[in-house]
Amino acid sequence: MLPPDMPFQLPDLVPDPLERILRAAGVVMGSLVAGWLLSKLLFGALARYARRQPGVMAQSVTEHLCRPVSWFLPVLVVSFTLPLTLLDNQGLEVARRLVETALLTTFAWCLIKALDVVQTLVQRHYQITDADNLRVRKLFTQLQFVKKLAASLIAFVAVAMVLMSFATVRKIGTGLLTSAGIASVIVGFAAQRSISNLLAGFQIAFTQPIRLDDVLVVEGEWGRVEEITFTYVVLRIWDERRLVLPLNYFIEKPFQNWTRTTSQLLGTVFLYTDYTIPVEAVRSELRRIVEANPLWDQRVCVLQVTDSKERTLELRCLVSAANSSRAFDLRCEVREQLVRFIQEHHPDSLPKTRTLTEPTDQPFAPAAAAAE
């Protein structure tokens, strides 16, 4: 029994600073390990399911989301167990800000990688390597632009939320909003090229004057569209070079698109021969050549005399193929075989220059004799 004049006191339950630090470290480490084990269990079960029932969805999720989720889940568990650290108000506030920043960053990472999952599912469902891939290339062009735009928006919102969680940044943001009109005018003048490129990107993505894998002739170069970004287009030239052009180029300047509506193409071969060439024999040989060639798509095979010049006839062979690459190879083979045919069967009909010499009755008189 305590004396009646002595007040009752509870024992001191508040841990000392060292004990608080150790307790907080233990809670954080335990939470991180628990979140890591949870992610391993989750993706281990998903991997077993993918082995039992192979599918694109499970494989794509495992491939793209394994790493970001392995970071996100531990941070998420720490955010739930943070009050158990028994930190003081100042320490708890600092820890809470750090955890919120890490949580927002890892969650944005997961969302961006989820876009890769969607892109993989679409690409596995549609094959751009098919012969008739016009609809697929339209879809892939829009998908690529929308994916990059969504990833940029996710990153922008995540950074904005992290910065706005600090009071100082919020005050600066409030002050900037009051002068938004002036700022927008200044930014508009400073970034008008970037904004015009962004708008051109929207126009290209949805009106589609060009698409991924389109065959273009730009600046005298033949190539395929390899990549379309927010600001430029990468053209893969036939000899493995890369031609990089701004998006505005395809809005403001003319260019050739050989696969705008279809990949079928007509190829021309010009031959220059003597007037004695038997045109019908060459026409029959052309028909025989293309009918035996698998590159010909059986649509067009025509030989015409398109010009008669001073010393030669111009023969134009018109043949068709399924795409530009096959058309180029077909033209080369037709040209080579027709030249060989003329050399072997009609060598006298190769181009030649004729000179007519008329005889004269009087003998040749030197100029000196004529002067006398």
Coordinates of C-alpha atoms in Angstrom, one line a residue:
M1 CA 0.0 0.0 0.0
L2 CA 1.2 3.5 -0.9
P3 CA 1.1 6.2 1.6
P4 CA -2.0 8.3 1.2
D5 CA 0.0 11.5 0.4
M6 CA 2.1 9.9 -2.4
P7 CA 0.6 10.2 -6.0
F8 CA 0.3 7.1 -8.1
Q9 CA 2.7 7.1 -11.1
L10 CA 2.6 4.8 -14.2
P11 CA 5.9 3.2 -15.3
D12 CA 7.7 5.0 -18.1
L13 CA 6.5 3.1 -21.3
V14 CA 8.2 5.5 -23.7
P15 CA 11.2 3.7 -25.2
D16 CA 14.6 5.5 -25.3
P17 CA 15.8 6.9 -28.7
L18 CA 18.1 4.0 -29.5
E19 CA 15.2 1.5 -28.9
R20 CA 12.9 3.6 -31.1
I21 CA 15.5 3.6 -33.9
L22 CA 16.0 -0.2 -33.6
R23 CA 12.3 -0.8 -33.5
A24 CA 11.7 1.4 -36.6
A25 CA 14.5 -0.3 -38.5
G26 CA 13.1 -3.7 -37.6
V27 CA 9.6 -2.8 -38.7
V28 CA 10.8 -1.4 -42.0
M29 CA 13.1 -4.3 -42.7
G30 CA 10.4 -6.8 -41.8
S31 CA 7.9 -5.1 -44.0
L32 CA 10.3 -5.0 -47.0
V33 CA 11.0 -8.7 -46.6
A34 CA 7.3 -9.5 -46.3
G35 CA 6.5 -7.5 -49.4
W36 CA 9.3 -9.1 -51.3
L37 CA 8.1 -12.6 -50.3
L38 CA 4.6 -11.6 -51.3
S39 CA 5.7 -10.6 -54.8
K40 CA 7.7 -13.8 -55.2
L41 CA 4.7 -15.9 -54.2
L42 CA 2.5 -14.0 -56.5
F43 CA 4.7 -14.3 -59.6
G44 CA 5.7 -17.8 -58.7
A45 CA 2.0 -18.8 -58.8
L46 CA 1.6 -16.9 -62.0
A47 CA 4.6 -18.7 -63.6
R48 CA 3.2 -22.1 -62.6
Y49 CA -0.2 -21.1 -64.1
A50 CA 1.6 -20.1 -67.3
R51 CA 3.3 -23.4 -67.5
R52 CA 0.1 -25.3 -67.0
Q53 CA -1.9 -23.2 -69.4
P54 CA 0.4 -21.4 -71.8
G55 CA -1.0 -18.0 -72.7
V56 CA 0.2 -14.6 -73.9
M57 CA -1.4 -12.7 -70.9
A58 CA 0.4 -14.6 -68.1
Q59 CA 3.7 -14.6 -70.0
S60 CA 3.5 -10.9 -70.7
V61 CA 2.5 -9.9 -67.1
T62 CA 5.4 -12.0 -65.8
E63 CA 7.9 -10.5 -68.3
H64 CA 7.0 -6.8 -67.9
L65 CA 5.5 -6.5 -64.3
C66 CA 7.8 -8.7 -62.3
R67 CA 10.4 -6.1 -61.5
P68 CA 8.2 -3.1 -60.8
V69 CA 5.8 -5.1 -58.6
S70 CA 8.8 -6.5 -56.7
W71 CA 9.6 -2.9 -55.7
F72 CA 6.0 -1.7 -55.3
L73 CA 4.7 -4.4 -52.9
P74 CA 7.4 -4.0 -50.3
V75 CA 6.9 -0.2 -50.3
L76 CA 3.2 -0.7 -50.0
V77 CA 3.6 -3.0 -46.9
V78 CA 5.9 -0.4 -45.3
S79 CA 3.2 2.3 -45.8
F80 CA 0.8 0.1 -43.8
T81 CA 3.2 -0.8 -41.0
L82 CA 4.7 2.7 -40.7
P83 CA 2.7 3.7 -37.5
L84 CA 4.1 0.6 -35.7
T85 CA 7.6 2.2 -35.8
L86 CA 6.6 4.5 -32.8
L87 CA 8.7 7.3 -34.2
D88 CA 8.1 10.8 -32.9
N89 CA 6.0 13.2 -34.9
Q90 CA 8.9 14.8 -36.8
G91 CA 10.5 11.4 -37.6
L92 CA 7.2 9.9 -38.6
E93 CA 6.5 12.8 -40.9
V94 CA 9.9 12.4 -42.7
A95 CA 9.4 8.7 -43.0
R96 CA 5.9 9.2 -44.3
R97 CA 7.1 11.6 -47.0
L98 CA 9.8 9.2 -48.1
V99 CA 7.4 6.2 -48.3
E100 CA 4.8 8.3 -50.2
T101 CA 7.4 9.3 -52.7
A102 CA 8.6 5.8 -53.2
L103 CA 5.1 4.5 -53.4
L104 CA 4.1 7.0 -56.1
T105 CA 7.3 6.3 -58.1
T106 CA 6.9 2.6 -58.0
F107 CA 3.2 2.7 -58.8
A108 CA 3.9 4.9 -61.8
W109 CA 6.5 2.4 -62.9
C110 CA 4.0 -0.4 -62.7
L111 CA 1.4 1.6 -64.8
I112 CA 4.0 2.3 -67.5
K113 CA 5.0 -1.3 -67.7
A114 CA 1.3 -2.3 -67.8
L115 CA 1.2 -0.4 -71.1
D116 CA 3.9 -2.7 -72.4
V117 CA 1.7 -5.7 -71.4
V118 CA -1.2 -4.2 -73.5
Q119 CA 1.1 -3.5 -76.4
T120 CA 2.5 -7.1 -76.3
L121 CA -1.1 -8.5 -76.3
V122 CA -2.0 -6.5 -79.3
Q123 CA 1.2 -7.4 -81.2
R124 CA 0.7 -11.1 -80.5
H125 CA -2.9 -11.0 -81.7
Y126 CA -2.0 -9.1 -84.9
Q127 CA 1.0 -10.0 -87.1
I128 CA 2.6 -7.1 -89.0
T129 CA 4.6 -9.6 -91.1
D130 CA 1.5 -10.8 -93.0
A131 CA 1.3 -10.0 -96.7
D132 CA -1.9 -7.8 -96.3
N133 CA -1.1 -5.9 -93.2
L134 CA -2.6 -2.5 -93.9
R135 CA -5.1 -2.6 -91.0
V136 CA -2.5 -3.9 -88.6
R137 CA 0.0 -1.2 -89.5
K138 CA -2.7 1.4 -88.9
L139 CA -3.4 0.0 -85.5
F140 CA 0.2 -0.3 -84.5
T141 CA 0.9 3.3 -85.5
Q142 CA -1.9 4.6 -83.3
L143 CA -1.0 2.2 -80.5
Q144 CA 2.6 3.3 -80.5
F145 CA 1.7 7.0 -80.3
V146 CA -1.0 6.5 -77.6
K147 CA 1.3 4.3 -75.5
K148 CA 4.1 7.0 -75.5
L149 CA 1.6 9.7 -74.8
A150 CA 0.0 7.7 -71.9
A151 CA 3.5 6.9 -70.5
S152 CA 4.5 10.6 -70.6
L153 CA 1.2 11.6 -68.8
I154 CA 1.7 9.0 -66.1
A155 CA 5.3 10.1 -65.5
F156 CA 4.2 13.8 -65.5
V157 CA 1.4 13.2 -63.0
A158 CA 3.6 11.1 -60.7
V159 CA 6.3 13.8 -60.6
A160 CA 3.7 16.5 -60.0
M161 CA 2.1 14.5 -57.1
V162 CA 5.5 13.9 -55.5
L163 CA 6.4 17.6 -55.8
M164 CA 3.0 18.8 -54.6
S165 CA 3.3 16.7 -51.4
F166 CA 5.8 19.3 -50.2
A167 CA 4.4 22.5 -48.7
T168 CA 7.1 24.7 -50.3
V169 CA 6.4 23.4 -53.8
R170 CA 2.7 23.8 -53.3
K171 CA 3.2 27.5 -52.4
I172 CA 5.3 28.0 -55.5
G173 CA 2.7 26.2 -57.6
T174 CA -0.1 28.4 -56.2
G175 CA 2.0 31.5 -57.0
L176 CA 2.6 30.3 -60.6
L177 CA -1.1 29.6 -61.1
T178 CA -1.9 33.2 -60.4
S179 CA 0.3 34.2 -63.4
A180 CA -0.8 31.3 -65.6
G181 CA -1.9 33.6 -68.4
I182 CA 1.4 35.3 -68.8
A183 CA 3.3 32.1 -68.4
S184 CA 1.2 30.3 -71.0
V185 CA 2.0 33.0 -73.5
I186 CA 5.8 32.9 -72.8
V187 CA 5.8 29.1 -72.9
G188 CA 3.8 29.1 -76.1
F189 CA 6.3 31.3 -77.9
A190 CA 9.3 29.4 -76.5
A191 CA 7.9 25.9 -77.3
Q192 CA 6.0 26.6 -80.5
R193 CA 8.1 24.1 -82.4
S194 CA 7.7 21.4 -79.8
I195 CA 3.9 22.0 -79.6
S196 CA 3.6 22.0 -83.4
N197 CA 5.5 18.7 -83.5
L198 CA 3.1 17.3 -80.8
L199 CA 0.1 18.4 -82.8
A200 CA 1.6 16.9 -86.0
G201 CA 2.1 13.7 -84.1
F202 CA -1.6 13.6 -83.2
Q203 CA -2.5 14.3 -86.9
I204 CA -0.1 11.6 -88.2
A205 CA -1.4 9.0 -85.6
F206 CA -5.0 9.4 -86.5
T207 CA -5.1 10.6 -90.1
Q208 CA -2.1 8.4 -90.9
P209 CA -0.4 9.8 -94.0
I210 CA 2.4 7.4 -92.9
R211 CA 2.3 4.3 -90.7
L212 CA 4.8 1.9 -89.2
D213 CA 6.5 -0.2 -91.9
D214 CA 5.2 2.0 -94.7
V215 CA 7.5 2.2 -97.8
L216 CA 8.4 5.9 -98.5
V217 CA 10.6 7.8 -100.9
V218 CA 11.8 10.9 -99.1
E219 CA 14.6 13.3 -100.1
G220 CA 15.4 10.9 -102.9
E221 CA 15.8 7.9 -100.4
W222 CA 13.8 4.7 -100.4
G223 CA 13.1 3.1 -97.0
R224 CA 10.6 1.9 -94.5
V225 CA 9.2 3.7 -91.5
E226 CA 10.9 2.1 -88.5
E227 CA 9.8 4.4 -85.6
I228 CA 7.4 7.3 -85.0
T229 CA 8.1 9.4 -81.9
F230 CA 6.6 12.6 -80.5
T231 CA 9.0 14.7 -82.5
Y232 CA 10.6 12.7 -85.3
V233 CA 10.2 9.8 -87.7
V234 CA 13.0 7.3 -88.3
L235 CA 13.2 5.9 -91.9
R236 CA 15.3 2.7 -92.4
I237 CA 17.0 3.1 -95.8
W238 CA 17.5 0.1 -98.0
D239 CA 21.2 0.0 -97.3
E240 CA 20.8 0.0 -93.5
R241 CA 21.2 3.7 -93.0
R242 CA 18.7 5.7 -90.9
L243 CA 17.1 8.9 -92.1
V244 CA 15.6 11.0 -89.2
L245 CA 13.0 13.6 -90.1
P246 CA 10.8 15.9 -88.0
L247 CA 7.1 15.2 -87.8
N248 CA 6.3 18.5 -89.4
Y249 CA 8.1 17.4 -92.6
F250 CA 5.3 14.9 -93.3
I251 CA 2.6 17.6 -92.8
E252 CA 4.3 20.4 -94.8
K253 CA 6.2 18.7 -97.6
P254 CA 5.3 16.2 -100.3
F255 CA 6.7 12.7 -100.3
Q256 CA 5.9 9.3 -101.9
N257 CA 4.1 6.6 -99.9
W258 CA 4.2 3.3 -101.8
T259 CA 2.0 1.5 -99.3
R260 CA -0.7 4.1 -98.6
T261 CA -3.7 1.9 -99.6
T262 CA -2.0 -1.3 -100.9
S263 CA 1.5 -2.7 -101.2
Q264 CA 1.0 -3.8 -104.8
L265 CA 3.2 -2.0 -107.3
L266 CA 4.0 -1.8 -111.0
G267 CA 7.6 -2.0 -112.1
T268 CA 9.1 -0.6 -115.3
V269 CA 12.0 -1.9 -117.4
F270 CA 13.3 0.3 -120.3
L271 CA 15.2 -1.2 -123.2
Y272 CA 16.9 0.8 -126.0
T273 CA 17.3 -1.2 -129.2
D274 CA 17.9 -0.7 -132.9
Y275 CA 14.9 -0.2 -135.3
T276 CA 15.4 -3.7 -136.6
I277 CA 14.3 -5.3 -133.3
P278 CA 11.4 -7.8 -133.7
V279 CA 9.1 -6.3 -131.0
E280 CA 6.6 -9.2 -131.0
A281 CA 9.4 -11.7 -130.3
V282 CA 10.6 -9.6 -127.3
R283 CA 7.0 -9.3 -126.1
S284 CA 6.6 -13.1 -126.1
E285 CA 9.9 -13.5 -124.3
L286 CA 8.8 -11.1 -121.6
R287 CA 5.6 -13.1 -121.1
R288 CA 7.7 -16.3 -120.8
I289 CA 10.1 -14.8 -118.3
V290 CA 7.4 -13.4 -115.9
E291 CA 5.3 -16.5 -116.1
A292 CA 8.2 -18.6 -114.9
N293 CA 9.1 -16.1 -112.1
P294 CA 7.5 -16.5 -108.7
L295 CA 7.9 -12.8 -108.0
W296 CA 5.2 -11.9 -110.5
D297 CA 1.7 -11.6 -109.1
Q298 CA 0.0 -12.3 -112.4
R299 CA -1.7 -8.9 -112.7
V300 CA 0.2 -6.9 -115.4
C301 CA 2.7 -7.9 -118.1
V302 CA 2.9 -5.4 -120.9
L303 CA 5.6 -4.4 -123.5
Q304 CA 5.1 -1.2 -125.5
V305 CA 7.2 1.0 -127.8
T306 CA 7.0 4.2 -125.8
D307 CA 9.4 6.3 -127.9
S308 CA 11.3 6.3 -131.2
K309 CA 14.4 8.3 -131.0
E310 CA 16.9 9.3 -133.6
R311 CA 19.0 6.1 -133.3
T312 CA 17.0 3.8 -131.0
L313 CA 13.6 2.5 -130.1
E314 CA 12.5 2.8 -126.5
L315 CA 10.7 -0.4 -125.2
R316 CA 9.0 -0.2 -121.9
C317 CA 8.2 -3.4 -120.0
L318 CA 5.5 -3.1 -117.3
V319 CA 5.3 -5.9 -114.7
S320 CA 3.5 -6.1 -111.4
A321 CA 4.4 -7.5 -108.0
A322 CA 2.9 -7.8 -104.5
N323 CA 5.2 -5.2 -102.9
S324 CA 8.0 -2.8 -103.7
S325 CA 10.8 -5.2 -102.7
R326 CA 9.5 -8.0 -105.0
A327 CA 8.9 -5.5 -107.8
F328 CA 12.5 -4.3 -107.6
D329 CA 13.9 -7.8 -107.8
L330 CA 11.5 -8.7 -110.6
R331 CA 12.6 -5.7 -112.6
C332 CA 16.2 -6.6 -112.3
E333 CA 15.6 -10.2 -113.4
V334 CA 13.5 -9.1 -116.4
R335 CA 16.1 -6.6 -117.5
E336 CA 18.9 -9.1 -117.2
Q337 CA 17.1 -11.9 -119.1
L338 CA 15.8 -9.6 -121.9
V339 CA 19.2 -8.2 -122.5
R340 CA 20.6 -11.8 -122.7
F341 CA 17.8 -12.7 -125.1
I342 CA 18.6 -9.8 -127.5
Q343 CA 22.3 -10.6 -127.3
E344 CA 21.9 -14.2 -128.1
H345 CA 19.0 -14.2 -130.7
H346 CA 19.0 -10.7 -132.2
P347 CA 22.6 -9.2 -131.8
D348 CA 22.1 -7.1 -134.9
S349 CA 19.3 -5.3 -133.1
L350 CA 21.5 -3.8 -130.4
P351 CA 21.9 0.0 -130.6
K352 CA 24.2 1.1 -133.4
T353 CA 25.3 4.2 -135.2
R354 CA 25.0 4.2 -139.0
T355 CA 27.2 6.2 -141.4
L356 CA 26.4 6.5 -145.1
T357 CA 29.3 7.2 -147.5
E358 CA 28.5 8.1 -151.0
P359 CA 31.1 7.5 -153.8
T360 CA 32.4 10.4 -155.9
D361 CA 33.7 10.5 -159.5
Q362 CA 36.5 13.0 -159.0
P363 CA 39.6 11.9 -157.1
F364 CA 40.5 13.5 -153.8
A365 CA 42.5 16.7 -154.4
P366 CA 44.6 18.0 -151.6
A367 CA 44.0 21.6 -150.5
A368 CA 47.4 22.8 -151.7
A369 CA 46.7 21.5 -155.2
A370 CA 43.3 23.1 -155.2
A371 CA 44.9 26.4 -154.2
E372 CA 47.2 26.3 -157.3

